[in-house]
Tab-separated table of C-alpha atoms in Angstrom:
chain	number	residue	atom	x	y	z
A	10	MET	CA	97.573	62.423	172.760
A	11	LYS	CA	96.204	64.779	170.148
A	12	LYS	CA	98.489	65.133	167.147
A	13	LEU	CA	96.322	67.106	164.814
A	14	GLU	CA	93.300	69.255	165.486
A	15	VAL	CA	91.130	70.707	162.763
A	16	LYS	CA	88.796	73.325	164.146
A	17	ASN	CA	85.655	74.736	162.549
A	18	ILE	CA	86.910	74.884	158.982
A	19	SER	CA	84.704	76.560	156.371
A	20	LYS	CA	85.673	77.134	152.790
A	21	SER	CA	83.900	78.592	149.763
A	22	PHE	CA	84.924	78.947	146.144
A	23	GLY	CA	83.126	82.005	144.825
A	24	ASP	CA	79.464	81.612	145.714
A	25	LYS	CA	79.687	77.918	146.331
A	26	GLN	CA	80.339	76.867	149.879
A	27	VAL	CA	82.200	73.556	149.919
A	28	LEU	CA	82.940	72.955	153.599
A	29	GLN	CA	81.025	74.127	156.618
A	30	ASP	CA	82.279	74.027	160.165
A	31	VAL	CA	84.380	70.890	159.817
A	32	SER	CA	86.197	69.813	162.970
A	33	LEU	CA	88.153	66.626	163.529
A	34	GLU	CA	91.151	65.331	165.380
A	35	LEU	CA	93.832	62.729	164.998
A	36	ASN	CA	95.638	61.071	167.892
A	37	ASP	CA	99.165	59.729	167.961
A	38	GLY	CA	99.552	56.511	165.971
A	39	GLU	CA	95.937	56.507	164.840
A	40	LEU	CA	94.596	55.659	161.424
A	41	VAL	CA	91.540	57.795	160.811
A	42	CYS	CA	89.444	57.932	157.696
A	43	VAL	CA	87.283	60.621	156.159
A	44	LEU	CA	84.552	58.828	154.246
A	45	GLY	CA	82.246	60.537	151.813
A	46	VAL	CA	80.872	60.475	148.292
A	47	SER	CA	82.776	62.080	145.420
A	48	GLY	CA	82.527	65.852	145.278
A	49	VAL	CA	81.685	66.361	148.939
A	50	GLY	CA	84.836	68.401	149.553
A	51	LYS	CA	87.225	65.768	150.898
A	52	SER	CA	90.122	66.902	148.772
A	53	THR	CA	89.421	70.537	149.608
A	54	LEU	CA	89.570	69.611	153.283
A	55	PHE	CA	92.969	67.989	152.764
A	56	ASN	CA	94.233	70.951	150.775
A	57	VAL	CA	93.321	73.115	153.761
A	58	ILE	CA	94.968	70.784	156.293
A	59	SER	CA	98.137	70.549	154.217
A	60	GLY	CA	98.325	74.335	154.107
A	61	LEU	CA	97.857	74.673	150.350
A	62	LEU	CA	94.508	76.421	150.755
A	63	MET	CA	93.550	79.181	153.139
A	64	PRO	CA	90.210	78.405	154.835
A	65	ASP	CA	87.607	81.153	155.145
A	66	CYS	CA	87.543	80.515	158.864
A	67	GLY	CA	88.813	77.957	161.338
A	68	ASN	CA	92.305	76.679	161.955
A	69	VAL	CA	94.573	73.676	161.855
A	70	LEU	CA	96.786	72.786	164.814
A	71	LEU	CA	99.709	70.375	164.763
A	72	ASN	CA	100.886	69.441	168.274
A	73	GLY	CA	99.107	72.578	169.457
A	74	THR	CA	100.862	74.911	166.992
A	75	ASP	CA	98.829	76.778	164.418
A	76	ILE	CA	99.776	75.626	160.896
A	77	THR	CA	96.810	77.106	159.006
A	78	ASN	CA	97.893	77.951	155.442
A	79	LYS	CA	101.495	76.992	156.206
A	80	PRO	CA	102.575	74.259	153.810
A	81	GLY	CA	105.527	72.061	154.660
A	82	ASN	CA	104.351	70.684	158.017
A	83	VAL	CA	102.428	67.517	157.213
A	84	SER	CA	103.058	64.856	154.585
A	85	TYR	CA	100.488	64.919	151.845
A	86	MET	CA	99.955	62.232	149.260
A	87	LEU	CA	97.704	63.431	146.489
A	88	GLN	CA	95.278	61.258	144.589
A	89	LYS	CA	97.634	60.253	141.794
A	90	ASP	CA	100.966	58.732	142.764
A	91	LEU	CA	102.703	61.690	141.071
A	92	LEU	CA	106.042	59.959	140.821
A	93	LEU	CA	108.155	62.173	138.585
A	94	PRO	CA	108.839	60.156	135.408
A	95	TYR	CA	112.305	61.634	134.949
A	96	ARG	CA	113.642	60.639	138.360
A	97	THR	CA	114.519	57.145	139.517
A	98	ILE	CA	112.440	55.694	142.352
A	99	GLU	CA	115.290	56.403	144.748
A	100	ASP	CA	115.452	60.049	143.700
A	101	ASN	CA	111.673	60.370	143.770
A	102	VAL	CA	111.568	59.070	147.306
A	103	ALA	CA	114.465	61.321	148.335
A	104	LEU	CA	112.764	64.412	146.908
A	105	PRO	CA	111.261	65.669	150.193
A	106	LEU	CA	114.697	65.510	151.801
A	107	LEU	CA	116.256	67.449	148.926
A	108	ILE	CA	113.581	70.096	149.306
A	109	LYS	CA	114.453	70.382	152.970
A	110	GLY	CA	117.983	71.166	151.851
A	111	MET	CA	119.723	67.819	152.290
A	112	LYS	CA	122.570	66.922	149.921
A	113	LYS	CA	121.746	64.355	147.239
A	114	LYS	CA	124.190	61.708	148.471
A	115	GLU	CA	123.019	61.988	152.031
A	116	ALA	CA	119.368	61.904	151.001
A	117	ARG	CA	119.891	58.684	149.045
A	118	LYS	CA	121.629	57.141	152.037
A	119	THR	CA	118.804	58.180	154.352
A	120	VAL	CA	116.068	56.641	152.223
A	121	SER	CA	117.814	53.383	151.381
A	122	PRO	CA	116.994	51.388	154.576
A	123	TYR	CA	113.266	52.029	154.065
A	124	PHE	CA	113.115	50.302	150.703
A	125	SER	CA	112.911	46.890	152.326
A	126	VAL	CA	110.393	48.052	154.947
A	127	PHE	CA	108.126	49.178	152.114
A	128	GLY	CA	108.759	46.094	149.981
A	129	LEU	CA	110.556	48.068	147.294
A	130	GLN	CA	113.917	46.294	147.243
A	131	GLY	CA	115.637	46.421	143.873
A	132	THR	CA	113.593	49.320	142.511
A	133	GLN	CA	116.011	52.059	143.604
A	134	LYS	CA	117.559	52.705	140.197
A	135	LYS	CA	114.430	52.063	138.139
A	136	TYR	CA	112.255	54.707	136.545
A	137	PRO	CA	108.584	54.844	137.628
A	138	SER	CA	107.299	53.778	134.209
A	139	LEU	CA	108.764	50.315	134.781
A	140	LEU	CA	106.835	49.719	138.013
A	141	SER	CA	103.381	48.210	138.471
A	142	GLY	CA	100.545	50.280	139.923
A	143	GLY	CA	100.899	48.695	143.352
A	144	MET	CA	104.645	49.271	143.471
A	145	ARG	CA	104.263	52.875	142.348
A	146	GLN	CA	101.782	53.419	145.164
A	147	ARG	CA	104.231	51.963	147.674
A	148	ALA	CA	106.933	54.278	146.386
A	149	ALA	CA	104.579	57.252	146.672
A	150	LEU	CA	103.747	56.221	150.248
A	151	LEU	CA	107.416	55.922	151.099
A	152	ARG	CA	108.047	59.388	149.683
A	153	THR	CA	105.178	60.693	151.817
A	154	TYR	CA	106.679	59.004	154.853
A	155	MET	CA	110.135	60.436	154.134
A	156	PHE	CA	108.733	63.933	154.277
A	157	SER	CA	107.551	63.757	157.854
A	158	ARG	CA	107.085	61.093	160.530
A	159	GLU	CA	104.470	63.291	162.191
A	160	ILE	CA	101.329	62.992	160.157
A	161	ALA	CA	100.414	61.724	156.748
A	162	LEU	CA	97.425	62.847	154.726
A	163	LEU	CA	96.510	60.294	152.083
A	164	ASP	CA	93.972	61.262	149.442
A	165	GLU	CA	92.379	58.036	148.174
A	166	PRO	CA	95.704	56.218	148.189
A	167	PHE	CA	94.400	52.974	146.720
A	168	SER	CA	91.542	54.123	144.508
A	169	ALA	CA	93.430	53.838	141.223
A	170	LEU	CA	94.301	50.171	141.768
A	171	ASP	CA	92.355	47.160	140.553
A	172	THR	CA	90.377	45.205	143.176
A	173	LEU	CA	92.865	42.375	143.657
A	174	THR	CA	95.894	44.642	143.909
A	175	LYS	CA	93.908	46.840	146.229
A	176	SER	CA	93.123	44.087	148.699
A	177	SER	CA	96.728	42.920	148.786
A	178	MET	CA	97.793	46.540	149.271
A	179	HIS	CA	95.403	46.787	152.229
A	180	SER	CA	96.995	43.912	154.102
A	181	TRP	CA	100.455	45.174	153.143
A	182	TYR	CA	99.552	48.618	154.400
A	183	LEU	CA	98.281	47.333	157.750
A	184	ASP	CA	101.554	45.414	158.185
A	185	VAL	CA	103.676	48.452	157.391
A	186	MET	CA	101.666	50.612	159.745
A	187	GLU	CA	102.309	48.116	162.533
A	188	GLU	CA	105.976	48.722	161.937
A	189	ILE	CA	106.175	52.474	161.402
A	190	LYS	CA	103.212	53.691	163.520
A	191	LEU	CA	102.506	56.741	161.401
A	192	SER	CA	99.527	58.863	162.425
A	193	THR	CA	97.440	58.919	159.295
A	194	LEU	CA	94.375	60.695	158.058
A	195	PHE	CA	93.086	59.287	154.812
A	196	ILE	CA	90.268	59.895	152.388
A	197	THR	CA	88.210	57.236	150.740
A	198	HIS	CA	84.828	56.692	149.166
A	199	ASP	CA	85.123	52.938	149.670
A	200	ILE	CA	83.209	51.826	152.780
A	201	ASP	CA	84.948	48.420	153.000
A	202	GLU	CA	88.347	50.041	152.841
A	203	ALA	CA	87.374	52.515	155.554
A	204	ILE	CA	86.190	49.812	157.974
A	205	LEU	CA	89.114	47.514	157.229
A	206	LEU	CA	91.878	50.044	157.815
A	207	SER	CA	90.613	52.655	160.260
A	208	ASP	CA	90.518	53.114	163.972
A	209	ARG	CA	87.878	55.769	163.505
A	210	ILE	CA	85.755	56.985	160.618
A	211	TYR	CA	84.391	60.481	160.057
A	212	LEU	CA	81.480	60.712	157.692
A	213	LEU	CA	81.619	63.821	155.540
A	214	SER	CA	78.372	64.543	153.716
A	215	GLY	CA	75.885	67.138	152.582
A	216	SER	CA	76.353	70.278	150.559
A	217	PRO	CA	78.246	72.177	151.885
A	218	GLY	CA	80.078	69.230	153.343
A	219	SER	CA	80.211	68.784	157.075
A	220	ILE	CA	81.055	65.961	159.478
A	221	THR	CA	77.778	64.201	160.157
A	222	SER	CA	78.957	61.367	162.372
A	223	GLU	CA	81.927	59.579	163.837
A	224	ILE	CA	82.200	55.801	164.008
A	225	ILE	CA	84.780	53.975	166.104
A	226	ILE	CA	85.916	50.603	164.782
A	227	GLU	CA	86.680	48.620	167.891
A	228	GLU	CA	88.301	45.645	166.195
A	229	PRO	CA	91.836	45.300	167.647
A	230	LYS	CA	94.922	45.479	165.447
A	231	PRO	CA	96.552	43.625	163.812
A	232	ARG	CA	93.267	42.583	162.249
A	233	SER	CA	92.793	39.065	160.955
A	234	LYS	CA	92.804	38.526	157.206
A	235	ASP	CA	89.108	37.662	157.090
A	236	PHE	CA	87.843	40.531	159.251
A	237	ASN	CA	86.035	41.872	156.207
A	238	LEU	CA	83.996	38.649	156.023
A	239	SER	CA	82.918	38.637	159.677
A	240	PRO	CA	79.415	39.574	160.902
A	241	LYS	CA	80.958	42.400	162.937
A	242	PHE	CA	82.294	43.943	159.743
A	243	LEU	CA	78.864	43.724	158.127
A	244	ASP	CA	77.279	45.371	161.160
A	245	TYR	CA	79.620	48.343	160.749
A	246	LYS	CA	78.859	48.482	157.051
A	247	ARG	CA	75.105	48.409	157.647
A	248	LYS	CA	75.432	51.188	160.182
A	249	ILE	CA	77.428	53.390	157.841
A	250	LEU	CA	75.102	52.790	154.904
A	251	ALA	CA	72.193	53.867	157.064
A	252	LEU	CA	74.012	57.047	158.054
A	253	LEU	CA	75.028	58.062	154.537
B	320	MET	CA	112.728	43.620	120.465
B	321	LYS	CA	110.915	44.462	117.269
B	322	LYS	CA	112.359	47.940	117.285
B	323	SER	CA	115.980	46.830	117.594
B	324	LEU	CA	115.498	44.583	114.555
B	325	ASN	CA	113.849	47.334	112.576
B	326	THR	CA	116.326	50.154	112.949
B	327	PRO	CA	119.336	48.659	111.146
B	328	ASN	CA	117.004	47.512	108.369
B	329	LYS	CA	115.654	51.000	107.916
B	330	ASN	CA	119.156	52.457	107.790
B	331	PHE	CA	120.172	49.810	105.322
B	332	ALA	CA	117.238	50.613	103.020
B	333	SER	CA	117.943	54.343	103.020
B	334	CYS	CA	121.657	53.721	102.382
B	335	ILE	CA	120.786	51.634	99.356
B	336	ALA	CA	118.423	54.332	98.106
B	337	VAL	CA	121.105	57.025	98.358
B	338	LEU	CA	123.635	54.789	96.690
B	339	LEU	CA	121.255	54.018	93.808
B	340	LEU	CA	120.554	57.700	93.339
B	341	LEU	CA	124.275	58.467	93.154
B	342	VAL	CA	124.840	55.701	90.632
B	343	LEU	CA	121.956	56.990	88.522
B	344	TRP	CA	123.339	60.536	88.715
B	345	GLN	CA	126.816	59.380	87.754
B	346	SER	CA	125.555	57.396	84.771
B	347	VAL	CA	123.355	60.258	83.533
B	348	CYS	CA	126.423	62.516	83.597
B	349	ALA	CA	128.601	59.887	81.955
B	350	SER	CA	126.094	59.375	79.136
B	351	GLY	CA	126.421	63.042	78.187
B	352	LEU	CA	122.676	63.769	78.332
B	353	ILE	CA	123.313	66.876	80.440
B	354	PRO	CA	126.252	69.225	79.785
B	355	GLU	CA	128.978	68.790	82.375
B	356	PHE	CA	129.126	72.459	83.387
B	357	LEU	CA	125.439	72.434	84.298
B	358	LEU	CA	125.393	69.265	86.343
B	359	PRO	CA	128.750	67.905	87.505
B	360	SER	CA	128.897	64.210	88.321
B	361	PRO	CA	129.187	62.986	91.924
B	362	LEU	CA	132.798	61.928	91.336
B	363	GLU	CA	133.699	65.391	90.072
B	364	ILE	CA	132.032	66.916	93.091
B	365	LEU	CA	134.041	64.635	95.329
B	366	LYS	CA	137.215	65.651	93.536
B	367	ALA	CA	136.334	69.344	93.881
B	368	PHE	CA	135.669	68.786	97.543
B	369	CYS	CA	139.089	67.190	98.065
B	370	ASP	CA	140.885	69.903	96.076
B	371	GLU	CA	139.181	72.697	97.962
B	372	LEU	CA	139.386	71.065	101.363
B	373	PRO	CA	141.774	73.562	103.039
B	374	LEU	CA	139.738	76.534	101.834
B	375	LEU	CA	136.449	74.853	102.755
B	376	TRP	CA	137.786	74.019	106.184
B	377	ASP	CA	138.771	77.630	106.920
B	378	ASN	CA	135.357	78.871	105.845
B	379	THR	CA	133.584	76.125	107.755
B	380	LEU	CA	135.289	77.241	110.945
B	381	ILE	CA	134.019	80.786	110.420
B	382	THR	CA	130.463	79.631	109.730
B	383	LEU	CA	130.498	77.224	112.649
B	384	THR	CA	131.750	79.934	115.012
B	385	GLU	CA	128.914	82.195	113.953
B	386	ALA	CA	126.394	79.375	114.294
B	387	ALA	CA	127.685	78.352	117.710
B	388	ALA	CA	127.705	81.927	119.003
B	389	GLY	CA	124.210	82.501	117.620
B	390	LEU	CA	122.888	79.222	119.003
B	391	PHE	CA	124.329	79.889	122.436
B	392	LEU	CA	123.041	83.458	122.645
B	393	GLY	CA	119.693	82.457	121.137
B	394	MET	CA	119.266	79.676	123.670
B	395	LEU	CA	120.246	81.959	126.494
B	396	THR	CA	117.838	84.736	125.535
B	397	GLY	CA	115.166	82.144	124.766
B	398	PHE	CA	115.590	80.535	128.161
B	399	VAL	CA	115.575	83.823	130.058
B	400	SER	CA	112.525	85.153	128.245
B	401	ALA	CA	110.625	81.875	128.661
B	402	VAL	CA	111.313	81.851	132.392
B	403	LEU	CA	110.283	85.494	132.718
B	404	MET	CA	107.127	84.981	130.683
B	405	ASP	CA	106.224	81.889	132.675
B	406	THR	CA	106.807	83.601	136.007
B	407	PHE	CA	104.983	86.826	135.200
B	408	GLY	CA	101.636	86.249	133.502
B	409	ILE	CA	101.465	89.859	132.342
B	410	LEU	CA	104.683	89.474	130.337
B	411	TYR	CA	103.266	86.348	128.712
B	412	LYS	CA	100.106	88.173	127.666
B	413	ALA	CA	102.056	91.188	126.454
B	414	PHE	CA	104.815	89.515	124.477
B	415	TYR	CA	103.535	86.177	123.231
B	416	PRO	CA	101.655	87.639	120.231
B	417	LEU	CA	104.688	89.788	119.452
B	418	LEU	CA	106.821	86.684	119.487
B	419	ILE	CA	104.605	85.052	116.872
B	420	ILE	CA	104.740	88.154	114.675
B	421	THR	CA	108.540	88.214	114.673
B	422	GLN	CA	108.436	84.771	113.114
B	423	THR	CA	106.319	85.912	110.193
B	424	ILE	CA	109.080	88.270	109.051
B	425	PRO	CA	111.212	86.488	106.445
B	426	THR	CA	114.862	86.199	107.467
B	427	VAL	CA	116.086	86.976	103.977
B	428	ALA	CA	114.373	90.346	104.194
B	429	VAL	CA	115.930	91.243	107.521
B	430	ALA	CA	119.471	90.107	106.735
B	431	PRO	CA	120.429	93.042	104.440
B	432	LEU	CA	119.156	95.470	107.078
B	433	LEU	CA	121.285	93.777	109.679
B	434	VAL	CA	124.295	94.145	107.404
B	435	LEU	CA	123.564	97.866	107.112
B	436	TRP	CA	123.283	98.210	110.856
B	437	PHE	CA	126.067	95.945	112.049
B	438	GLY	CA	128.531	95.938	109.135
B	439	TYR	CA	130.131	93.060	107.283
B	440	GLY	CA	131.680	91.273	110.255
B	441	MET	CA	130.284	88.473	112.386
B	442	ALA	CA	127.776	90.598	114.293
B	443	PRO	CA	124.903	90.656	111.741
B	444	LYS	CA	125.225	86.892	111.215
B	445	VAL	CA	125.089	86.164	114.903
B	446	VAL	CA	122.134	88.505	115.375
B	447	LEU	CA	120.210	86.811	112.565
B	448	ILE	CA	120.815	83.376	114.089
B	449	VAL	CA	119.809	84.626	117.517
B	450	ILE	CA	116.544	85.894	116.027
B	451	SER	CA	115.765	82.576	114.380
B	452	VAL	CA	116.926	80.360	117.269
B	453	PHE	CA	115.302	82.374	120.013
B	454	PHE	CA	111.782	81.588	118.848
B	455	PRO	CA	111.696	77.764	118.819
B	456	VAL	CA	113.526	77.685	122.147
B	457	THR	CA	111.198	80.165	123.860
B	458	VAL	CA	108.013	78.613	122.543
B	459	GLY	CA	109.204	75.079	123.296
B	460	LEU	CA	110.138	75.958	126.839
B	461	LEU	CA	106.961	77.933	127.476
B	462	ASP	CA	104.765	75.064	126.324
B	463	GLY	CA	106.886	72.707	128.375
B	464	PHE	CA	106.571	74.783	131.533
B	465	ARG	CA	102.855	74.907	131.036
B	466	SER	CA	102.624	71.164	130.503
B	467	SER	CA	103.949	70.465	133.996
B	468	GLN	CA	101.244	68.902	136.100
B	469	LYS	CA	99.504	71.216	138.507
B	470	ASP	CA	99.200	68.350	140.973
B	471	ALA	CA	102.934	67.774	140.970
B	472	VAL	CA	103.464	71.462	141.681
B	473	ASP	CA	100.922	71.216	144.522
B	474	LEU	CA	102.736	68.210	145.916
B	475	LEU	CA	105.986	70.138	146.068
B	476	ARG	CA	104.243	73.159	147.530
B	477	SER	CA	102.790	70.942	150.264
B	478	MET	CA	106.376	70.005	151.094
B	479	GLY	CA	107.141	73.688	151.483
B	480	ALA	CA	109.212	73.943	148.307
B	481	THR	CA	110.377	77.358	147.115
B	482	ARG	CA	109.673	78.674	143.615
B	483	VAL	CA	113.211	77.906	142.586
B	484	GLN	CA	112.861	74.324	143.822
B	485	ILE	CA	109.566	73.883	141.977
B	486	PHE	CA	111.289	75.139	138.849
B	487	ARG	CA	114.254	72.849	139.318
B	488	TYR	CA	112.382	69.664	140.179
B	489	ILE	CA	109.166	70.011	138.178
B	490	LYS	CA	109.015	72.761	135.589
B	491	PHE	CA	112.422	72.493	133.987
B	492	PRO	CA	112.541	68.701	133.683
B	493	SER	CA	108.997	68.582	132.301
B	494	ALA	CA	110.016	71.104	129.633
B	495	LEU	CA	113.053	69.108	128.493
B	496	PRO	CA	111.323	67.167	125.682
B	497	GLN	CA	109.937	70.381	124.176
B	498	LEU	CA	113.252	72.134	124.688
B	499	PHE	CA	115.048	69.474	122.715
B	500	SER	CA	112.580	69.453	119.851
B	501	GLY	CA	113.015	73.229	119.734
B	502	LEU	CA	116.780	72.807	119.753
B	503	LYS	CA	116.731	70.361	116.865
B	504	ILE	CA	114.972	72.931	114.707
B	505	ALA	CA	117.178	75.702	116.062
B	506	SER	CA	120.409	73.891	115.228
B	507	ALA	CA	119.365	73.450	111.609
B	508	TYR	CA	118.263	77.094	111.461
B	509	SER	CA	121.581	78.258	112.831
B	510	ILE	CA	123.650	76.881	109.948
B	511	VAL	CA	121.190	77.993	107.305
B	512	GLY	CA	120.928	81.405	108.952
B	513	ALA	CA	124.694	81.817	108.993
B	514	VAL	CA	125.033	80.856	105.315
B	515	ILE	CA	122.233	83.144	104.184
B	516	SER	CA	123.604	86.166	105.979
B	517	GLU	CA	127.121	85.504	104.700
B	518	TRP	CA	125.647	85.313	101.265
B	519	LEU	CA	124.149	88.757	101.623
B	520	GLY	CA	127.353	90.402	102.718
B	521	GLY	CA	130.591	89.375	104.321
B	522	PHE	CA	134.244	88.533	103.809
B	523	SER	CA	134.446	84.885	104.795
B	524	GLY	CA	132.387	81.818	105.596
B	525	LEU	CA	130.720	79.108	103.547
B	526	GLY	CA	128.060	81.528	102.258
B	527	VAL	CA	130.714	83.863	100.889
B	528	TYR	CA	132.566	80.942	99.369
B	529	MET	CA	129.319	79.900	97.736
B	530	THR	CA	128.738	83.269	96.064
B	531	ARG	CA	132.305	83.271	94.781
B	532	VAL	CA	132.148	79.843	93.134
B	533	LYS	CA	128.728	80.702	91.738
B	534	LYS	CA	130.127	83.775	90.020
B	535	ALA	CA	132.916	81.609	88.615
B	536	PHE	CA	130.356	79.078	87.364
B	537	ALA	CA	132.249	76.384	89.252
B	538	PHE	CA	129.222	74.183	89.782
B	539	ASP	CA	131.242	71.254	91.060
B	540	LYS	CA	132.520	73.401	93.931
B	541	MET	CA	129.032	74.750	94.427
B	542	PHE	CA	127.661	71.258	94.897
B	543	ALA	CA	130.551	70.348	97.173
B	544	VAL	CA	129.743	73.200	99.512
B	545	ILE	CA	126.014	72.434	99.427
B	546	PHE	CA	126.692	68.877	100.526
B	547	LEU	CA	129.089	70.106	103.156
B	548	ILE	CA	126.467	72.446	104.595
B	549	SER	CA	123.825	69.758	104.822
B	550	ALA	CA	126.353	67.386	106.374
B	551	ILE	CA	127.162	69.974	109.034
B	552	SER	CA	123.460	70.534	109.746
B	553	LEU	CA	122.893	66.796	110.080
B	554	LEU	CA	125.871	66.509	112.382
B	555	LEU	CA	124.566	69.284	114.605
B	556	MET	CA	121.120	67.700	114.774
B	557	GLY	CA	122.780	64.412	115.641
B	558	LEU	CA	124.631	66.110	118.467
B	559	VAL	CA	121.382	67.499	119.823
B	560	LYS	CA	119.837	64.036	119.612
B	561	PHE	CA	122.771	62.579	121.478
B	562	ALA	CA	122.474	65.200	124.199
B	563	GLU	CA	118.733	64.500	124.364
B	564	LYS	CA	119.332	60.820	125.019
B	565	ARG	CA	121.910	61.599	127.666
B	566	CYS	CA	119.673	64.111	129.408
B	567	MET	CA	116.553	61.972	129.348
B	568	PRO	CA	117.599	58.368	129.976
B	569	TYR	CA	114.115	57.570	131.280
B	570	ARG	CA	112.750	57.901	127.771
B	571	ASN	CA	114.933	55.043	126.582
B	572	THR	CA	113.628	52.695	129.257
B	573	ASP	CA	110.137	53.735	128.265
B	574	GLY	CA	110.785	52.544	124.749
B	575	LYS	CA	112.043	49.181	125.952
B	576	LYS	CA	108.857	48.592	127.843
B	577	GLY	CA	106.657	49.578	124.931
B	578	GLY	CA	108.558	47.545	122.335
């Protein structure tokens, strides 16, 4: 079932066209990745999908309803974790609920069962500055999830982490996704990460950026820990490198 | 760890320094090098302070009332104008330079005018304090609002937050540090401002008391009131610091991690 449809999006800033005729779709429970080099317009695309930016033409449909330039419909996690330093983790995570008009007490109660699902037990009353990079990222993901169970847009969610933390976050993330089945569209410039996590990959390239190909990763989930060392994985990588 | 060991030491050192200075002062006076009427000894000042306590207390209340009223109104106008200037870019462009210019006008020059306009009561004092408090609060808040991360604002917008919500959850809390540093300056200004304007015309308050004892050449009382004024200023700044710690507990945990 189609959750999200992005149809023929074009966007320019002044004279510079950034996106041209970008179309993609996301099905229920899918993990789809937009892969492309830095500066190709990935973040612009997400700003359009989230409703922050008005595209020059094209539209965005969520469950068939037009949400073009209407913020507040899909969860969006920006590149930095953006945890507010002056709020405890609990209150950071509860923020989307407060914005929807929920009372503080109720919001805290609603978020509390998810702390263990996201491996964040015991951090409720801590301030973000006391958490490690990986934990902060988990908290940011939980906040994204609290906003909406429909669709999450993740803009390079793991790019700020060191390699070791990143790979443990990948396996953690796959586990969590097994549990919460969130339809997710995420951006990365890391080919390995794209193959490891995604059901499908869209390649965004060129200037202005457009979708040049779509690759389906047929490896079943949950994927084994050493999938990224298998010949199949390398075949996908070779294929993508040739396309880029 | 290091920090918690350091702080009492630092306090201890400065206490010793003050104590030594007082002892030196007392012995200079006792030796008769300087005539007593020109420089009273610390003990005489203390005695004058105790003798004059009821009178000083009454005047302190007046000065504090003026300072509190001025601080409150100054903060209020500062807050409102900062919010307006942050919300409407045109107001920022129009009034920011004007704001800077108002600060180049010396308070001492304006005070007599204010007395002419508003009389000898509390009004000119309060107005003078409002003028001097308003500036650090407005500028602090404005810089603070502007320091809030654009990405964080975008994040809230993507959640469909209203302008008021963005202000409440992002802009205001990110301006708190600047607001408090503005307030620390403002609280010191408020006492000094009150004293100066009382000095230039009025019936009661520590400034008036000061001019009276000066005319009587009662230097011991003069010193007593000077010390009282600086003690009050320090106390006010301490209060602001206390409020700062209460309002921003996350800063304390930050320090623990760093130390």
